[in-house]
């Protein structure tokens, strides 16, 4: 039978479709995939026949076209297979029954637990006598970790538990300790290197050691160098007897960590709490002590080297030791922040019982408020309420004299630089430009547009409780997207790859290109610049920069940036002529609307509007410009 006369034309059209669906490395892409569908969309919106960059193509959805259509029609019923096939960031189902049942009902039993992850320990070790549990290298280097210890060791006697390197280097980790060691007698616990180097940790200690007797607890290197998270201690040690809690190097070198101590040690007897080097060199720490030690008897609290050399921050002590009997609190070298924040003492030491001693020794800071504190039993010795300028100057001199030139919260060397440094042959530090976000892919637009961009809707579709680290990240991302733009800024949150292209075309026209630094080679070390080229001849231009946000699927915060120059530079090894990377840098020429406390001015000096600020485009981020 003869072939239909139109068959050669159909084959030709199919060949054109396949040829127009090439990946970033020139490889052909299956035309019946979400990735190929997007590339065809890109070619229609940006018809300049430029190559599609590999870094962008790698973020596209891996779904087959048929899968994309079925998932779009069936959300949220098909969520588990969607998460797996679409390379999304979803909470994993915890296979925890075996771990939880190891010692339910008492006994010594158990540990060590090494290499465990995403476990739920409920009624574990309750009523047990003696025994030791060791949680070592627990949930390490994982994404969206969820660990729960509920009624762990309750009513136990002389039980010892150790958490070492717990949730280290994790991403979006949630730990919940509820009724942990409640009414326990004796024993000890240790949290060492807990949540170190984590991104967006969220730890909750509720009724922890409540009504316990003679327990000792140590938090050492807790949340060290963590990023954007919160720790909550609610009802911790309430009605306890003879408890001893030590927080050493807690939250040090962390970035925007919030800690809340509510009803901590309330009505406790003979409690001893020590905070040493707490929040040192942190960036914008937020610590709240509410009803701390209220109604306690003969408690001793010591804050030594608290928030030393930190940047800004906010501390609130409300109803601290209120109504307590015989309590003693000592603040030594408290508040030596580089850039002073706000400290509020409200209802401090108040009550009918004057038998307490509260001392401030070598306490320095500004913006301090003492409201409603006891007029007797409070001793201010060598108290300095310094101005911001004085405090900053004093801390600068101290840092220089001690040889400690770079404070951890200050911008990493090379993160910001001047335009004059972008010249061939210049040697300079390169910051850590590695992508710290967990790996995810874009959702096809047909699926993304079916999910309302609201925390509750995302929580329902992806099974992400809003009180977990991931849930709080979702809420934060939505809030940032809904924020009013800054003066002169046009912004949009792109929930699909198509959204990014549409925004870039809207701002810059359809003859555009997108760039990012080629790799992370040279990151965190010294580099030398090879050939440096200004995009569009180095003319002042407008760009669209896009930055990742933390979400179950890829969401980008894109904004149109006026008055910039964009550069491409060959990055060479500092001690040879070997090319190791190809970098993209952007220089913001108008900084007049930037905050005076922006890290760029801390690193470079100057004030808003006085200096231009340049930085590299980090891995995972991108910038769009008009094509040369």
Coordinates of C-alpha atoms in Angstrom, one line a residue:
X1 CA 0.0 0.0 0.0
X2 CA 1.3 3.4 -0.9
X3 CA 2.4 5.8 1.9
X4 CA 0.1 8.8 2.6
X5 CA 1.3 11.7 0.6
X6 CA 1.7 13.9 3.7
X7 CA 3.9 11.4 5.6
X8 CA 7.3 12.9 4.6
X9 CA 6.1 16.3 5.8
X10 CA 5.1 14.8 9.2
X11 CA 8.6 13.2 9.5
X12 CA 10.2 16.5 8.6
X13 CA 8.2 18.3 11.3
X14 CA 9.1 15.7 13.9
X15 CA 12.8 16.0 12.9
X16 CA 12.6 19.8 13.4
X17 CA 11.0 19.3 16.9
X18 CA 13.8 16.9 17.9
X19 CA 16.5 19.2 16.7
X20 CA 15.0 22.1 18.6
X21 CA 15.1 20.2 21.8
X22 CA 18.8 20.1 22.5
X23 CA 20.2 20.2 26.0
X24 CA 22.8 22.6 27.3
X25 CA 25.7 20.3 26.2
X26 CA 24.3 19.9 22.7
X27 CA 22.9 16.5 23.5
X28 CA 19.5 15.7 22.0
X29 CA 16.6 15.6 24.5
X30 CA 13.7 13.2 24.2
X31 CA 11.0 15.4 22.6
X32 CA 8.3 13.8 24.7
X33 CA 9.5 15.1 28.1
X34 CA 8.8 18.2 30.2
X35 CA 12.4 19.3 29.6
X36 CA 11.9 19.3 25.8
X37 CA 8.6 21.1 26.2
X38 CA 10.3 23.9 28.1
X39 CA 13.2 24.2 25.6
X40 CA 10.6 24.6 22.8
X41 CA 9.0 27.3 24.9
X42 CA 12.3 29.0 25.5
X43 CA 13.0 29.0 21.7
X44 CA 9.6 30.7 21.0
X45 CA 10.1 33.4 23.7
X46 CA 13.8 34.0 23.0
X47 CA 14.3 33.4 19.3
X48 CA 18.0 34.2 19.1
X49 CA 19.4 30.7 18.6
X50 CA 21.8 31.0 21.5
X51 CA 22.8 27.8 23.3
X52 CA 20.8 26.8 26.3
X53 CA 23.3 26.9 29.3
X54 CA 23.9 23.5 30.9
X55 CA 23.5 24.8 34.4
X56 CA 19.9 25.9 33.6
X57 CA 18.9 22.8 31.6
X58 CA 20.1 20.6 34.6
X59 CA 17.4 22.2 36.8
X60 CA 14.5 21.3 34.4
X61 CA 12.0 18.7 35.4
X62 CA 13.0 15.1 34.5
X63 CA 9.3 14.1 34.1
X64 CA 8.1 12.4 31.0
X65 CA 5.2 14.2 29.3
X66 CA 2.7 11.6 30.2
X67 CA 3.7 11.7 33.8
X68 CA 3.5 15.5 33.9
X69 CA 0.0 15.3 32.6
X70 CA -1.2 12.6 35.0
X71 CA 0.4 14.3 38.0
X72 CA -1.2 17.7 37.1
X73 CA -4.6 16.1 37.1
X74 CA -4.2 14.1 40.3
X75 CA -2.5 16.3 43.0
X76 CA -2.1 15.7 45.9
X77 CA -3.1 12.0 45.6
X78 CA 0.0 11.0 43.7
X79 CA 2.4 12.9 45.9
X80 CA 4.9 10.1 46.8
X81 CA 5.6 9.1 43.2
X82 CA 5.7 12.7 42.1
X83 CA 8.4 13.5 44.6
X84 CA 10.5 10.6 43.5
X85 CA 10.1 11.1 39.7
X86 CA 10.2 14.9 39.7
X87 CA 13.3 15.3 41.9
X88 CA 11.5 17.3 44.6
X89 CA 12.3 17.9 48.2
X90 CA 9.6 16.1 50.2
X91 CA 9.6 14.8 53.8
X92 CA 10.4 11.1 53.7
X93 CA 8.2 8.6 55.4
X94 CA 10.0 7.4 58.5
X95 CA 10.4 3.7 58.8
X96 CA 10.8 4.0 62.6
X97 CA 8.7 1.3 64.3
X98 CA 11.7 -1.0 64.7
X99 CA 13.8 1.7 66.3
X100 CA 11.0 2.9 68.5
X101 CA 10.3 -0.6 69.9
X102 CA 13.8 -1.5 70.9
X103 CA 13.3 -0.7 74.6
X104 CA 9.7 0.3 75.1
X105 CA 8.6 -0.5 78.6
X106 CA 11.9 -0.1 80.4
X107 CA 15.1 -1.8 80.9
X108 CA 18.7 -0.8 80.2
X109 CA 18.6 -1.8 76.5
X110 CA 19.3 0.1 73.4
X111 CA 22.2 2.1 72.1
X112 CA 24.6 2.8 70.6
X113 CA 22.5 4.1 67.7
X114 CA 25.0 5.0 65.0
X115 CA 24.1 6.0 61.5
X116 CA 20.4 6.1 62.2
X117 CA 18.2 8.7 60.5
X118 CA 14.6 10.0 60.5
X119 CA 13.6 8.0 63.6
X120 CA 10.8 8.3 66.1
X121 CA 11.7 7.1 69.6
X122 CA 8.4 7.0 71.6
X123 CA 8.3 5.6 75.2
X124 CA 11.9 4.5 74.7
X125 CA 13.6 3.6 77.9
X126 CA 10.7 4.7 80.1
X127 CA 11.1 3.5 83.7
X128 CA 14.5 1.9 82.9
X129 CA 17.2 1.6 85.5
X130 CA 20.8 2.4 84.5
X131 CA 21.9 1.8 80.9
X132 CA 23.4 4.1 78.4
X133 CA 22.4 5.3 74.9
X134 CA 24.7 6.8 72.4
X135 CA 23.5 8.6 69.3
X136 CA 26.6 9.1 67.2
X137 CA 26.7 10.4 63.6
X138 CA 22.9 10.3 63.8
X139 CA 21.1 11.7 60.7
X140 CA 24.3 13.1 59.1
X141 CA 24.4 15.2 56.0
X142 CA 20.7 14.6 55.1
X143 CA 17.9 16.7 53.5
X144 CA 14.6 17.3 55.4
X145 CA 15.5 15.3 58.4
X146 CA 12.7 14.7 61.0
X147 CA 13.6 13.1 64.3
X148 CA 11.3 12.7 67.3
X149 CA 12.1 11.7 70.9
X150 CA 8.8 11.5 72.7
X151 CA 8.6 10.4 76.4
X152 CA 12.1 9.2 76.1
X153 CA 13.6 7.9 79.4
X154 CA 10.6 9.1 81.4
X155 CA 10.7 8.0 85.1
X156 CA 14.1 6.4 84.4
X157 CA 16.9 6.1 87.0
X158 CA 20.7 6.8 86.4
X159 CA 20.2 6.7 82.6
X160 CA 23.0 8.2 80.5
X161 CA 22.4 9.5 77.0
X162 CA 24.8 11.1 74.6
X163 CA 24.1 12.8 71.3
X164 CA 27.4 13.3 69.4
X165 CA 27.5 14.8 65.9
X166 CA 23.7 14.7 65.8
X167 CA 22.2 16.0 62.5
X168 CA 25.6 17.4 61.5
X169 CA 25.7 19.1 58.1
X170 CA 22.0 18.5 57.6
X171 CA 19.7 20.6 55.5
X172 CA 16.3 21.6 56.8
X173 CA 16.4 19.4 59.9
X174 CA 13.7 19.1 62.6
X175 CA 14.2 17.6 66.0
X176 CA 11.5 17.3 68.6
X177 CA 12.3 16.3 72.2
X178 CA 9.0 16.1 74.0
X179 CA 8.7 15.0 77.7
X180 CA 12.3 13.9 77.4
X181 CA 13.7 12.4 80.7
X182 CA 10.6 13.7 82.5
X183 CA 10.6 12.7 86.3
X184 CA 13.9 10.9 85.8
X185 CA 16.3 10.5 88.7
X186 CA 20.1 10.9 88.4
X187 CA 21.9 10.2 85.2
X188 CA 23.3 12.6 82.7
X189 CA 22.9 13.7 79.1
X190 CA 25.3 15.3 76.7
X191 CA 24.6 17.1 73.4
X192 CA 28.0 17.5 71.6
X193 CA 28.4 19.0 68.1
X194 CA 24.6 19.0 67.8
X195 CA 23.3 20.3 64.5
X196 CA 26.7 21.6 63.6
X197 CA 27.0 23.3 60.1
X198 CA 23.3 22.7 59.5
X199 CA 21.1 24.8 57.2
X200 CA 17.7 25.8 58.7
X201 CA 17.7 23.7 61.8
X202 CA 14.6 23.6 64.0
X203 CA 14.9 22.0 67.4
X204 CA 12.2 21.9 70.1
X205 CA 12.7 20.8 73.7
X206 CA 9.3 20.6 75.4
X207 CA 9.0 19.6 79.1
X208 CA 12.6 18.4 78.8
X209 CA 13.9 17.1 82.2
X210 CA 10.6 18.4 83.8
X211 CA 10.2 17.2 87.4
X212 CA 13.5 15.4 87.1
X213 CA 15.8 14.9 90.1
X214 CA 19.5 15.4 90.1
X215 CA 20.0 15.2 86.4
X216 CA 23.0 16.8 84.7
X217 CA 22.9 18.1 81.1
X218 CA 25.5 19.6 78.9
X219 CA 25.1 21.3 75.5
X220 CA 28.5 21.7 73.9
X221 CA 29.0 23.1 70.4
X222 CA 25.3 23.2 69.9
X223 CA 24.1 24.7 66.6
X224 CA 27.7 25.7 65.8
X225 CA 28.0 27.5 62.5
X226 CA 24.3 26.8 61.8
X227 CA 22.3 28.9 59.3
X228 CA 18.8 30.4 59.7
X229 CA 17.0 28.3 62.3
X230 CA 15.4 28.2 65.7
X231 CA 15.8 26.4 68.9
X232 CA 13.0 26.3 71.5
X233 CA 13.3 25.2 75.1
X234 CA 9.7 25.3 76.6
X235 CA 9.0 24.0 80.1
X236 CA 12.6 22.9 80.3
X237 CA 13.6 21.7 83.8
X238 CA 10.2 22.8 85.2
X239 CA 9.7 21.7 88.8
X240 CA 13.0 19.9 88.7
X241 CA 15.3 19.3 91.7
X242 CA 19.0 19.8 91.7
X243 CA 19.3 20.0 87.9
X244 CA 22.5 21.2 86.4
X245 CA 22.5 22.5 82.8
X246 CA 25.5 23.8 81.0
X247 CA 25.4 25.5 77.6
X248 CA 29.0 25.9 76.2
X249 CA 29.7 27.4 72.8
X250 CA 26.0 27.4 72.1
X251 CA 25.0 28.9 68.7
X252 CA 28.5 30.2 68.1
X253 CA 29.4 31.5 64.6
X254 CA 25.8 30.9 63.6
X255 CA 23.7 33.0 61.2
X256 CA 20.3 34.4 62.2
X257 CA 19.5 31.7 64.9
X258 CA 16.6 32.3 67.2
X259 CA 16.6 30.6 70.6
X260 CA 13.6 30.7 73.0
X261 CA 13.7 29.7 76.6
X262 CA 10.1 29.7 78.0
X263 CA 9.2 28.6 81.5
X264 CA 12.8 27.4 81.7
X265 CA 13.6 26.1 85.2
X266 CA 10.3 27.4 86.5
X267 CA 9.7 26.5 90.2
X268 CA 12.9 24.5 90.1
X269 CA 14.9 23.7 93.3
X270 CA 18.6 24.2 93.5
X271 CA 19.1 24.4 89.7
X272 CA 22.4 25.5 88.3
X273 CA 22.5 26.8 84.8
X274 CA 25.6 28.1 83.0
X275 CA 25.8 29.8 79.6
X276 CA 29.4 30.2 78.6
X277 CA 30.5 31.7 75.2
X278 CA 26.8 31.6 74.2
X279 CA 26.1 33.1 70.8
X280 CA 29.7 34.2 70.3
X281 CA 30.3 35.8 66.9
X282 CA 26.8 35.1 65.8
X283 CA 25.0 37.2 63.2
X284 CA 21.7 38.7 64.3
X285 CA 21.0 36.2 67.1
X286 CA 17.6 36.5 68.7
X287 CA 17.3 35.1 72.2
X288 CA 14.3 35.1 74.4
X289 CA 14.2 34.2 78.1
X290 CA 10.6 34.3 79.3
X291 CA 9.6 33.3 82.9
X292 CA 13.2 31.9 83.2
X293 CA 13.7 30.7 86.8
X294 CA 10.4 32.2 87.9
X295 CA 9.4 30.9 91.3
X296 CA 12.6 29.0 91.7
X297 CA 14.4 28.2 94.9
X298 CA 18.2 28.7 95.4
X299 CA 19.0 28.6 91.7
X300 CA 22.2 29.8 90.3
X301 CA 22.5 31.2 86.8
X302 CA 25.7 32.4 85.1
X303 CA 26.0 34.1 81.8
X304 CA 29.6 34.5 80.8
X305 CA 30.9 35.8 77.5
X306 CA 27.3 35.9 76.3
X307 CA 26.8 37.1 72.7
X308 CA 30.4 38.3 72.6
X309 CA 31.6 39.8 69.3
X310 CA 28.2 39.1 67.7
X311 CA 26.5 41.3 65.2
X312 CA 23.4 43.2 66.3
X313 CA 20.9 40.7 67.7
X314 CA 18.0 41.0 70.2
X315 CA 17.8 39.6 73.7
X316 CA 14.7 39.7 75.9
X317 CA 14.6 38.7 79.6
X318 CA 10.9 38.8 80.7
X319 CA 9.9 37.8 84.2
X320 CA 13.4 36.6 84.8
X321 CA 13.7 35.0 88.3
X322 CA 10.4 36.7 89.2
X323 CA 9.2 35.6 92.6
X324 CA 12.2 33.4 93.1
X325 CA 13.8 32.7 96.5
X326 CA 17.5 32.8 97.1
X327 CA 18.3 32.9 93.4
X328 CA 21.7 34.2 92.2
X329 CA 22.3 35.3 88.6
X330 CA 25.6 36.7 87.3
X331 CA 26.2 38.4 84.0
X332 CA 29.9 38.6 83.2
X333 CA 31.3 40.2 80.0
X334 CA 27.7 40.2 78.7
X335 CA 26.7 42.1 75.6
X336 CA 30.1 42.7 74.1
X337 CA 28.6 42.9 70.6
X338 CA 30.6 44.4 67.8
X339 CA 27.4 46.1 66.5
X340 CA 25.1 46.5 69.5
X341 CA 21.6 45.2 69.4
X342 CA 18.7 45.4 71.8
X343 CA 18.6 44.0 75.3
X344 CA 15.4 44.2 77.4
X345 CA 15.1 43.2 81.0
X346 CA 11.4 43.3 82.1
X347 CA 10.1 42.1 85.5
X348 CA 13.6 41.2 86.4
X349 CA 14.0 39.8 90.0
X350 CA 10.6 41.1 91.0
X351 CA 8.6 39.6 93.8
X352 CA 7.9 39.8 97.5
X353 CA 11.0 37.8 98.4
X354 CA 14.2 40.0 98.3
X355 CA 16.5 37.1 99.1
X356 CA 18.3 37.1 95.8
X357 CA 21.4 38.4 94.2
X358 CA 21.7 39.5 90.6
X359 CA 25.0 40.9 89.4
X360 CA 26.1 42.6 86.2
X361 CA 29.9 42.6 86.0
X362 CA 31.7 44.2 83.0
X363 CA 28.4 44.4 81.2
X364 CA 28.6 46.5 78.1
X365 CA 26.1 47.4 75.5
X366 CA 23.6 49.9 74.3
X367 CA 19.8 50.1 73.7
X368 CA 19.3 48.3 77.1
X369 CA 16.1 48.6 78.9
X370 CA 15.6 47.6 82.6
X371 CA 11.9 47.8 83.3
X372 CA 10.3 46.7 86.5
X373 CA 13.3 45.1 88.0
X374 CA 13.9 44.7 91.7
X375 CA 15.4 47.7 93.4
X376 CA 17.3 45.6 95.9
X377 CA 19.6 42.6 95.4
X378 CA 20.6 43.8 91.9
X379 CA 24.2 44.9 91.6
X380 CA 25.6 46.8 88.6
X381 CA 29.4 46.7 88.7
X382 CA 31.5 48.1 85.9
X383 CA 28.4 48.5 83.8
X384 CA 28.9 50.4 80.6
X385 CA 26.0 51.6 78.5
X386 CA 28.0 52.6 75.5
X387 CA 27.0 54.2 72.2
X388 CA 27.0 52.1 69.1
X389 CA 30.0 54.0 67.7
X390 CA 32.0 53.5 70.9
X391 CA 31.2 49.8 71.1
X392 CA 32.1 49.2 67.5
X393 CA 35.4 51.1 67.9
X394 CA 36.3 49.3 71.1
X395 CA 35.5 45.9 69.6
X396 CA 37.5 46.8 66.4
X397 CA 40.6 47.7 68.4
X398 CA 40.2 44.5 70.5
X399 CA 39.8 42.3 67.4
X400 CA 42.9 43.8 65.8
X401 CA 45.0 43.6 69.0
X402 CA 44.1 40.0 69.5
X403 CA 45.0 39.1 65.9
X404 CA 41.4 38.2 65.3
X405 CA 40.8 40.3 62.2
X406 CA 37.9 38.4 60.7
X407 CA 34.8 37.9 62.8
X408 CA 32.7 35.0 61.7
X409 CA 29.6 37.0 61.1
X410 CA 31.4 39.5 59.0
X411 CA 31.4 38.9 55.2
X412 CA 33.7 36.3 54.0
X413 CA 36.8 37.7 52.3
X414 CA 36.1 38.2 48.6
X415 CA 32.3 38.1 49.0
X416 CA 32.2 41.8 48.1
X417 CA 34.8 43.8 46.2
X418 CA 35.3 47.0 44.2
X419 CA 35.1 47.3 40.4
X420 CA 38.7 48.3 40.2
X421 CA 39.7 44.8 41.3
X422 CA 38.2 43.2 38.2
X423 CA 41.4 43.5 36.1
X424 CA 43.6 40.9 34.5
X425 CA 46.4 39.7 36.7
X426 CA 44.8 40.7 40.0
X427 CA 45.1 38.2 42.8
X428 CA 42.1 38.1 45.2
X429 CA 40.2 35.8 47.6
X430 CA 37.2 34.0 46.2
X431 CA 34.4 33.3 48.7
X432 CA 32.7 30.0 49.1
X433 CA 30.2 30.1 46.2
X434 CA 29.0 26.6 46.6
X435 CA 25.2 26.0 46.4
X436 CA 24.1 25.2 50.0
X437 CA 20.5 24.4 49.0
X438 CA 19.3 20.8 48.7
X439 CA 19.0 19.5 45.2
X440 CA 15.6 20.0 43.5
X441 CA 14.2 20.5 40.1
X442 CA 11.6 22.9 38.6
X443 CA 8.0 21.7 38.4
X444 CA 6.4 21.9 35.0
X445 CA 4.3 25.0 34.9
X446 CA 1.1 23.0 34.4
X447 CA 1.7 21.4 37.8
X448 CA 3.2 24.4 39.6
X449 CA 0.2 26.6 38.7
X450 CA -2.2 24.1 40.3
X451 CA -0.5 24.6 43.7
X452 CA -1.6 27.9 45.4
X453 CA 1.5 29.8 46.5
X454 CA 0.4 29.9 50.1
X455 CA 2.0 28.1 53.2
X456 CA -1.2 26.2 54.1
X457 CA -1.7 25.0 50.5
X458 CA 2.0 23.9 50.1
X459 CA 1.8 22.2 53.5
X460 CA -1.3 20.2 52.4
X461 CA 0.0 19.2 49.0
X462 CA 3.5 18.2 50.1
X463 CA 2.7 16.9 53.6
X464 CA 5.0 19.5 55.2
X465 CA 3.9 20.5 58.7
X466 CA 4.3 24.3 59.1
X467 CA 5.9 23.9 62.6
X468 CA 8.9 22.0 61.2
X469 CA 12.1 23.5 59.7
X470 CA 10.8 22.9 56.2
X471 CA 7.4 24.3 57.0
X472 CA 9.0 27.5 58.4
X473 CA 11.2 27.8 55.4
X474 CA 8.1 27.6 53.1
X475 CA 6.4 30.3 55.2
X476 CA 9.5 32.5 55.0
X477 CA 9.8 32.1 51.3
X478 CA 6.2 33.1 50.7
X479 CA 6.5 36.1 53.0
X480 CA 9.6 37.3 51.1
X481 CA 7.9 36.9 47.8
X482 CA 4.9 38.9 49.1
X483 CA 7.1 41.7 50.5
X484 CA 6.8 45.1 48.8
X485 CA 9.7 45.7 46.4
X486 CA 12.4 48.2 47.3
X487 CA 12.5 51.6 45.6
X488 CA 13.5 51.1 42.0
X489 CA 13.2 47.3 42.2
X490 CA 10.9 45.1 40.2
X491 CA 10.6 41.6 41.5
X492 CA 8.8 38.3 40.9
X493 CA 9.0 34.9 42.5
X494 CA 9.2 32.3 39.7
X495 CA 7.6 29.0 40.5
X496 CA 8.6 27.4 37.1
X497 CA 11.3 27.8 34.5
X498 CA 8.8 29.3 32.2
X499 CA 8.1 32.1 34.8
X500 CA 11.8 33.0 34.9
X501 CA 12.0 33.3 31.1
X502 CA 8.8 35.3 31.0
X503 CA 10.1 37.8 33.6
X504 CA 13.4 38.2 32.0
X505 CA 11.8 38.9 28.6
X506 CA 9.3 41.3 30.2
X507 CA 12.2 43.3 31.7
X508 CA 14.9 43.1 29.0
X509 CA 13.2 42.1 25.7
X510 CA 13.5 38.8 23.8
X511 CA 17.2 39.0 22.7
X512 CA 18.7 37.9 26.0
X513 CA 21.2 35.5 27.6
X514 CA 21.6 34.0 31.0
X515 CA 24.9 33.5 32.8
X516 CA 26.3 32.0 36.0
X517 CA 29.8 31.1 37.2
X518 CA 30.8 27.9 35.5
X519 CA 31.8 25.9 38.6
X520 CA 32.9 26.2 42.2
X521 CA 36.6 25.7 41.4
X522 CA 38.7 28.2 43.4
X523 CA 35.9 28.6 45.9
X524 CA 37.2 29.6 49.3
X525 CA 40.8 30.2 48.3
X526 CA 43.1 32.7 46.5
X527 CA 42.6 33.1 42.7
X528 CA 44.1 35.2 40.0
X529 CA 42.1 36.8 37.2
X530 CA 42.9 36.1 33.6
X531 CA 41.0 37.7 30.8
X532 CA 38.3 40.0 32.0
X533 CA 35.5 41.2 29.6
X534 CA 32.7 43.6 30.3
X535 CA 29.3 42.4 29.0
X536 CA 28.0 44.6 26.2
X537 CA 31.3 46.4 26.1
X538 CA 31.2 47.2 29.8
X539 CA 28.3 49.6 29.4
X540 CA 26.0 50.4 32.3
X541 CA 22.9 48.2 31.8
X542 CA 20.0 46.6 33.6
X543 CA 20.0 42.9 34.5
X544 CA 17.6 40.4 36.0
X545 CA 19.2 38.4 38.8
X546 CA 17.6 35.3 40.2
X547 CA 18.3 33.6 43.6
X548 CA 17.1 30.3 44.9
X549 CA 14.6 30.1 47.7
X550 CA 14.0 27.1 50.0
X551 CA 10.9 25.3 48.8
X552 CA 9.9 21.7 48.0
X553 CA 10.5 22.5 44.3
X554 CA 12.7 25.1 42.7
X555 CA 11.4 28.6 43.3
X556 CA 13.5 31.6 42.3
X557 CA 13.4 35.2 43.7
X558 CA 14.1 37.3 40.6
X559 CA 14.5 41.0 40.5
X560 CA 15.3 43.6 37.9
X561 CA 18.5 45.5 38.9
X562 CA 19.1 48.8 37.3
X563 CA 22.5 50.5 36.9
X564 CA 24.8 47.6 36.9
X565 CA 27.8 46.4 34.9
X566 CA 28.3 42.6 34.3
X567 CA 31.7 41.0 33.8
X568 CA 33.0 37.6 32.7
X569 CA 36.4 36.6 33.9
X570 CA 38.7 33.6 33.4
X571 CA 39.7 32.4 36.9
X572 CA 43.2 31.1 37.2
X573 CA 45.0 29.2 39.9
X574 CA 46.8 31.7 42.1
X575 CA 50.2 30.2 41.6
X576 CA 50.1 29.1 37.9
X577 CA 48.7 29.9 34.5
X578 CA 46.1 27.1 34.7
X579 CA 42.5 28.2 34.0
X580 CA 40.3 26.6 36.7
X581 CA 37.0 28.4 36.2
X582 CA 35.0 31.0 34.3
X583 CA 33.3 33.5 36.6
X584 CA 30.5 36.0 36.2
X585 CA 30.5 39.1 38.4
X586 CA 28.0 41.9 38.7
X587 CA 28.8 45.4 40.0
X588 CA 25.9 47.4 41.5
X589 CA 26.7 51.1 40.7
X590 CA 23.9 52.7 42.7
X591 CA 23.8 51.6 46.4
X592 CA 22.0 54.6 47.7
X593 CA 19.0 52.6 48.8
X594 CA 21.0 49.9 50.6
X595 CA 21.0 49.5 54.3
X596 CA 24.0 51.2 56.1
X597 CA 24.5 47.9 58.0
X598 CA 24.8 45.9 54.7
X599 CA 27.7 43.4 54.8
X600 CA 29.2 45.1 51.8
X601 CA 29.9 48.3 53.7
X602 CA 31.3 46.3 56.7
X603 CA 33.7 44.6 54.3
X604 CA 34.6 47.6 52.0
X605 CA 33.9 50.6 54.1
X606 CA 31.9 53.6 52.8
X607 CA 28.2 54.3 53.0
X608 CA 25.2 53.8 50.8
X609 CA 25.5 55.7 47.6
X610 CA 29.2 56.4 48.1
X611 CA 30.7 53.2 46.6
X612 CA 29.8 50.6 44.0
X613 CA 29.7 47.0 45.2
X614 CA 30.6 43.9 43.1
X615 CA 30.1 40.2 43.8
X616 CA 30.4 36.9 42.0
X617 CA 27.3 35.1 40.8
X618 CA 27.2 32.0 43.1
X619 CA 26.5 28.5 42.1
X620 CA 22.7 28.0 41.7
X621 CA 22.1 31.7 41.0
X622 CA 21.9 33.4 37.6
X623 CA 21.8 36.8 35.9
X624 CA 20.1 37.7 32.6
X625 CA 21.2 40.5 30.4
X626 CA 20.6 41.8 26.8
X627 CA 22.7 39.7 24.4
X628 CA 25.9 41.3 23.2

